[in-house]
Amino acid sequence: MKIAISAETMCDLSPELIKKYNIHLVASGVVLGDEHRQDGEVTPAEIFSFVTKTKKLPKTNAVNETQFHEHFSALLKNYDAVVHFSISNHFSTTIVQAKAAAEKLSNVFVVDSLSLSTGIGLLALWGAQEIERNSNITPEEIHKKANSLAPKIQASFVIERLDYLYKGGRCNGLQLLGANIFGLKPQIFLKDGKMNVGKKFRGKMDQVVKQYCEDIIQKNPEPDLTNAFVTYTTATPEMINEAKTALKKLGFKNIYESTAGGTITCHCGEHTLGILYINK
């Protein structure tokens, strides 16, 4: 059976991985004032420039049912089935639209990743690699296993500043003020598909990244060592090196770098970096 692996552009996978594993993407929208763009085409630099000039965040548009129906229908012309990996239902209505479109078609299976960014990408990559490992696997089996893996995704990041989360309504003014006064850089982690605030760090971002990675790994010490991501909006070479070094010590087979797309960047701001992997 020929199975297509699909995801939204919010999975933040690199063009190289998308091409290598033949992952099919459907794009959400990013609106910069009067300019309508597709997620995946807007760079973090463009987002930051827009916010600096306007003092406002760009707007983001979820993929609607019609777009999903067209996307799935096109894939079904060349594939027997589609397994689609979607952003957590707690962040967007996207998955509702995907499921509505899937219900009107045959052999389309939608997975709630309970995650965002390369947390989604980890599952899509797992699905594509699973098909490579087992040519007889069914879409039902991929769907079932993916649903069991979703809660095991370790998706977290550390933020240099909270103003983007504040503008996006993800934190209140008191939290923003406290972080600014004390120079705090908070750790954000996902649990049950929702964002939570973890430890707060102080200091230069390269040292903050080192502390953040140590804390995350201590709390999630038994990962599946197949794939890990270092994902960021912007980052210094030192920040990236600290994250990669921490993951290398664990013994990951593949450590991928990934730049966050427009949708994720809109809510995180500059110098946001995360490590992401699947726990056993």
Coordinates of C-alpha atoms in Angstrom, one line a residue:
M1 CA 0.0 0.0 0.0
K2 CA 1.3 3.4 -1.0
I3 CA 1.0 5.9 2.0
A4 CA 1.5 9.6 1.9
I5 CA 2.9 11.4 5.0
S6 CA 1.4 14.9 5.4
A7 CA 1.8 17.8 7.8
E8 CA 1.3 21.5 8.1
T9 CA 4.2 23.9 7.4
M10 CA 4.2 24.6 11.1
C11 CA 6.1 21.3 11.5
D12 CA 9.2 23.4 10.7
L13 CA 11.1 20.6 8.9
S14 CA 14.0 21.7 6.7
P15 CA 13.6 21.5 2.9
E16 CA 16.2 18.8 2.9
L17 CA 14.2 16.5 5.2
I18 CA 11.0 17.2 3.4
K19 CA 12.6 16.2 0.1
K20 CA 14.4 13.2 1.5
Y21 CA 11.4 11.7 3.1
N22 CA 8.8 12.9 0.7
I23 CA 6.7 14.7 3.3
H24 CA 3.8 16.6 1.8
L25 CA 3.0 20.0 3.4
V26 CA 0.0 22.2 3.4
A27 CA 0.6 25.9 4.3
S28 CA -1.1 28.1 6.9
G29 CA -1.1 31.8 6.4
V30 CA 0.8 34.7 7.8
V31 CA -0.5 38.3 7.4
L32 CA 1.9 41.1 7.5
G33 CA -0.3 44.2 7.5
D34 CA -1.9 44.1 4.0
E35 CA 0.4 41.4 2.8
H36 CA -0.8 37.8 2.8
R37 CA 2.0 35.2 2.8
Q38 CA 2.3 31.5 3.3
D39 CA 3.9 30.0 6.4
G40 CA 7.3 28.6 5.3
E41 CA 7.9 31.5 3.0
V42 CA 8.2 34.2 5.7
T43 CA 11.6 34.4 7.4
P44 CA 12.1 35.2 11.1
A45 CA 13.9 38.4 10.0
E46 CA 10.8 39.6 8.2
I47 CA 8.7 38.9 11.2
F48 CA 11.0 40.9 13.5
S49 CA 11.2 43.8 11.1
F50 CA 7.4 44.0 10.9
V51 CA 7.0 44.0 14.7
T52 CA 9.7 46.6 15.1
K53 CA 8.0 48.9 12.6
T54 CA 4.4 48.4 13.6
K55 CA 4.6 47.3 17.3
K56 CA 2.1 44.6 16.4
L57 CA 2.4 40.9 15.7
P58 CA 1.5 39.5 12.3
K59 CA -1.7 37.6 12.1
T60 CA -1.8 33.9 11.4
N61 CA -4.5 32.0 9.6
A62 CA -5.2 28.3 10.1
V63 CA -5.6 26.0 7.1
N64 CA -9.3 25.7 6.4
E65 CA -11.4 22.7 5.5
T66 CA -11.5 23.5 1.8
Q67 CA -7.7 23.7 1.6
F68 CA -7.3 20.4 3.5
H69 CA -9.8 18.7 1.2
E70 CA -7.9 19.9 -1.9
H71 CA -4.6 18.9 -0.4
F72 CA -5.8 15.4 0.6
S73 CA -7.7 14.8 -2.6
A74 CA -4.6 15.7 -4.7
L75 CA -2.5 13.2 -2.7
L76 CA -5.1 10.4 -3.1
K77 CA -4.6 10.6 -6.8
N78 CA -1.2 9.1 -6.4
Y79 CA -1.4 7.4 -3.0
D80 CA -3.7 4.8 -1.5
A81 CA -3.9 6.6 1.9
V82 CA -2.8 9.7 3.7
V83 CA -1.6 10.0 7.3
H84 CA -1.6 13.7 8.3
F85 CA 0.2 15.1 11.4
S86 CA -1.4 18.3 12.8
I87 CA -0.5 20.9 15.4
S88 CA -2.0 20.5 18.9
N89 CA -5.7 21.2 19.1
H90 CA -4.9 23.5 22.1
F91 CA -3.1 26.0 19.8
S92 CA -5.2 26.1 16.7
T93 CA -8.4 25.1 15.0
T94 CA -6.3 23.5 12.3
I95 CA -6.9 20.0 13.3
V96 CA -10.6 20.4 13.5
Q97 CA -10.5 21.6 9.8
A98 CA -8.3 18.6 8.9
K99 CA -10.6 16.1 10.5
A100 CA -13.6 17.6 8.9
A101 CA -12.0 17.3 5.4
A102 CA -10.8 13.8 6.2
E103 CA -14.3 12.6 7.1
K104 CA -15.5 13.4 3.6
L105 CA -12.7 11.3 2.0
S106 CA -11.6 7.7 2.3
N107 CA -8.3 6.5 3.8
V108 CA -7.2 9.9 5.3
F109 CA -6.1 9.6 8.9
V110 CA -5.4 12.7 11.1
V111 CA -3.0 12.6 14.1
D112 CA -3.1 15.3 16.9
S113 CA 0.6 15.7 17.6
L114 CA -0.2 17.4 20.9
S115 CA 2.8 19.5 19.9
L116 CA 4.0 22.3 17.7
S117 CA 7.0 23.1 15.5
T118 CA 9.4 20.2 15.1
G119 CA 7.4 18.3 17.8
I120 CA 5.0 17.8 14.9
G121 CA 8.0 17.2 12.6
L122 CA 9.3 14.4 14.8
L123 CA 6.1 12.5 14.4
A124 CA 6.0 13.1 10.6
L125 CA 9.6 12.0 10.3
W126 CA 8.9 8.9 12.4
G127 CA 6.0 8.1 10.1
A128 CA 8.1 8.4 7.0
Q129 CA 10.9 6.3 8.4
E130 CA 8.4 3.7 9.6
I131 CA 7.2 3.3 6.1
E132 CA 10.8 2.8 4.9
R133 CA 11.4 0.2 7.6
N134 CA 8.2 -1.7 6.9
S135 CA 6.7 -1.6 3.4
N136 CA 3.8 -3.7 4.6
I137 CA 2.7 -1.3 7.3
T138 CA -0.9 0.0 7.1
P139 CA -2.1 3.6 7.6
E140 CA -4.2 2.3 10.5
E141 CA -1.1 1.0 12.2
I142 CA 0.8 4.3 11.6
H143 CA -2.2 6.3 13.0
K144 CA -2.5 4.1 16.1
K145 CA 1.2 4.1 16.9
A146 CA 1.5 7.8 16.2
N147 CA -1.3 8.6 18.7
S148 CA 0.5 6.6 21.3
L149 CA 3.8 8.4 20.6
A150 CA 2.3 11.9 20.7
P151 CA 2.2 12.2 24.5
K152 CA 5.8 11.1 24.6
I153 CA 7.2 14.0 22.6
Q154 CA 9.5 16.2 24.6
A155 CA 8.9 19.6 23.2
S156 CA 10.3 22.6 25.0
F157 CA 12.2 25.8 24.4
V158 CA 13.8 28.7 26.3
I159 CA 12.9 32.4 25.5
E160 CA 15.1 35.4 25.8
R161 CA 12.2 37.8 26.2
L162 CA 8.5 37.6 26.8
D163 CA 7.1 40.5 24.8
Y164 CA 6.1 38.3 21.8
L165 CA 4.2 35.9 24.1
Y166 CA 2.6 39.0 25.8
K167 CA 1.6 40.5 22.4
G168 CA 0.1 37.1 21.5
G169 CA -1.9 36.8 24.7
R170 CA 0.2 33.9 26.1
C171 CA 1.4 35.8 29.2
N172 CA 0.1 38.7 31.2
G173 CA 1.6 42.1 31.9
L174 CA 2.8 41.2 35.4
Q175 CA 4.8 38.2 34.1
L176 CA 6.3 40.4 31.4
L177 CA 7.3 43.1 33.9
G178 CA 8.8 40.6 36.3
A179 CA 10.8 38.9 33.6
N180 CA 12.1 42.3 32.3
I181 CA 13.1 43.6 35.8
F182 CA 14.9 40.4 36.9
G183 CA 16.3 39.5 33.5
L184 CA 14.6 36.1 33.5
K185 CA 14.6 33.8 30.5
P186 CA 11.8 31.2 31.0
Q187 CA 11.6 27.6 29.9
I188 CA 8.4 26.7 28.2
F189 CA 7.4 23.1 27.9
L190 CA 4.4 21.2 26.5
K191 CA 2.3 18.8 28.5
D192 CA -0.9 17.3 27.2
G193 CA -0.7 19.6 24.2
K194 CA -0.6 22.8 26.3
M195 CA 2.2 25.3 27.1
N196 CA 3.5 25.4 30.7
V197 CA 6.2 27.6 32.3
G198 CA 9.1 25.7 33.8
K199 CA 12.4 27.0 35.3
K200 CA 13.5 30.6 34.8
F201 CA 17.1 31.3 34.0
R202 CA 19.4 34.3 34.2
G203 CA 22.6 35.2 32.3
K204 CA 23.8 35.2 28.7
M205 CA 21.8 33.1 26.3
D206 CA 24.6 30.5 25.6
Q207 CA 24.8 29.7 29.3
V208 CA 21.0 29.8 29.6
V209 CA 20.7 27.3 26.8
K210 CA 23.2 25.0 28.6
Q211 CA 21.3 25.2 31.8
Y212 CA 18.0 24.7 30.0
C213 CA 19.2 21.6 28.2
E214 CA 20.6 20.1 31.4
D215 CA 17.3 20.6 33.1
I216 CA 15.2 19.1 30.3
I217 CA 17.4 16.1 29.9
Q218 CA 17.4 15.5 33.6
K219 CA 13.6 15.4 33.5
N220 CA 13.5 13.3 30.3
P221 CA 16.5 11.0 30.6
E222 CA 15.4 8.1 28.5
P223 CA 14.8 9.3 25.0
D224 CA 14.4 7.3 21.8
L225 CA 17.8 8.0 20.4
T226 CA 16.8 8.0 16.7
N227 CA 16.1 11.7 16.1
A228 CA 16.4 15.0 17.9
F229 CA 16.0 18.6 16.8
V230 CA 17.6 21.9 17.8
T231 CA 15.0 24.4 16.6
Y232 CA 15.3 28.2 16.9
T233 CA 14.0 31.5 15.6
T234 CA 17.5 33.0 15.8
A235 CA 20.5 31.8 17.7
T236 CA 24.2 32.5 18.1
P237 CA 26.6 29.7 17.1
E238 CA 27.4 29.4 20.9
M239 CA 23.7 28.7 21.7
I240 CA 23.4 26.1 18.9
N241 CA 26.7 24.4 20.0
E242 CA 25.5 24.1 23.6
A243 CA 22.3 22.5 22.5
K244 CA 24.0 20.1 20.1
T245 CA 26.6 19.2 22.7
A246 CA 24.0 18.3 25.2
L247 CA 22.2 16.0 22.7
K248 CA 25.4 14.4 21.5
K249 CA 26.2 13.4 25.1
L250 CA 23.0 11.4 25.1
G251 CA 24.0 9.5 21.9
F252 CA 21.4 10.6 19.4
K253 CA 21.8 9.0 16.0
N254 CA 20.5 12.0 14.1
I255 CA 20.6 15.6 15.4
Y256 CA 18.9 18.1 13.0
E257 CA 19.0 21.9 13.0
S258 CA 15.8 23.7 12.1
T259 CA 14.7 27.3 11.8
A260 CA 11.2 28.1 13.1
G261 CA 8.7 29.2 10.4
G262 CA 6.6 32.3 10.4
T263 CA 3.7 31.0 12.5
I264 CA 5.9 29.8 15.4
T265 CA 8.2 32.9 15.2
C266 CA 5.2 35.2 15.6
H267 CA 4.7 33.9 19.1
C268 CA 8.3 33.5 20.3
G269 CA 10.5 36.3 19.2
E270 CA 14.3 36.4 18.7
H271 CA 16.7 34.1 20.4
T272 CA 14.2 31.4 21.2
L273 CA 15.7 27.9 21.1
G274 CA 14.4 24.4 21.9
I275 CA 15.5 20.8 21.9
L276 CA 12.9 18.3 20.9
Y277 CA 12.9 14.5 20.9
I278 CA 10.6 11.5 21.6
N279 CA 10.7 9.8 25.0
K280 CA 10.6 6.0 25.2

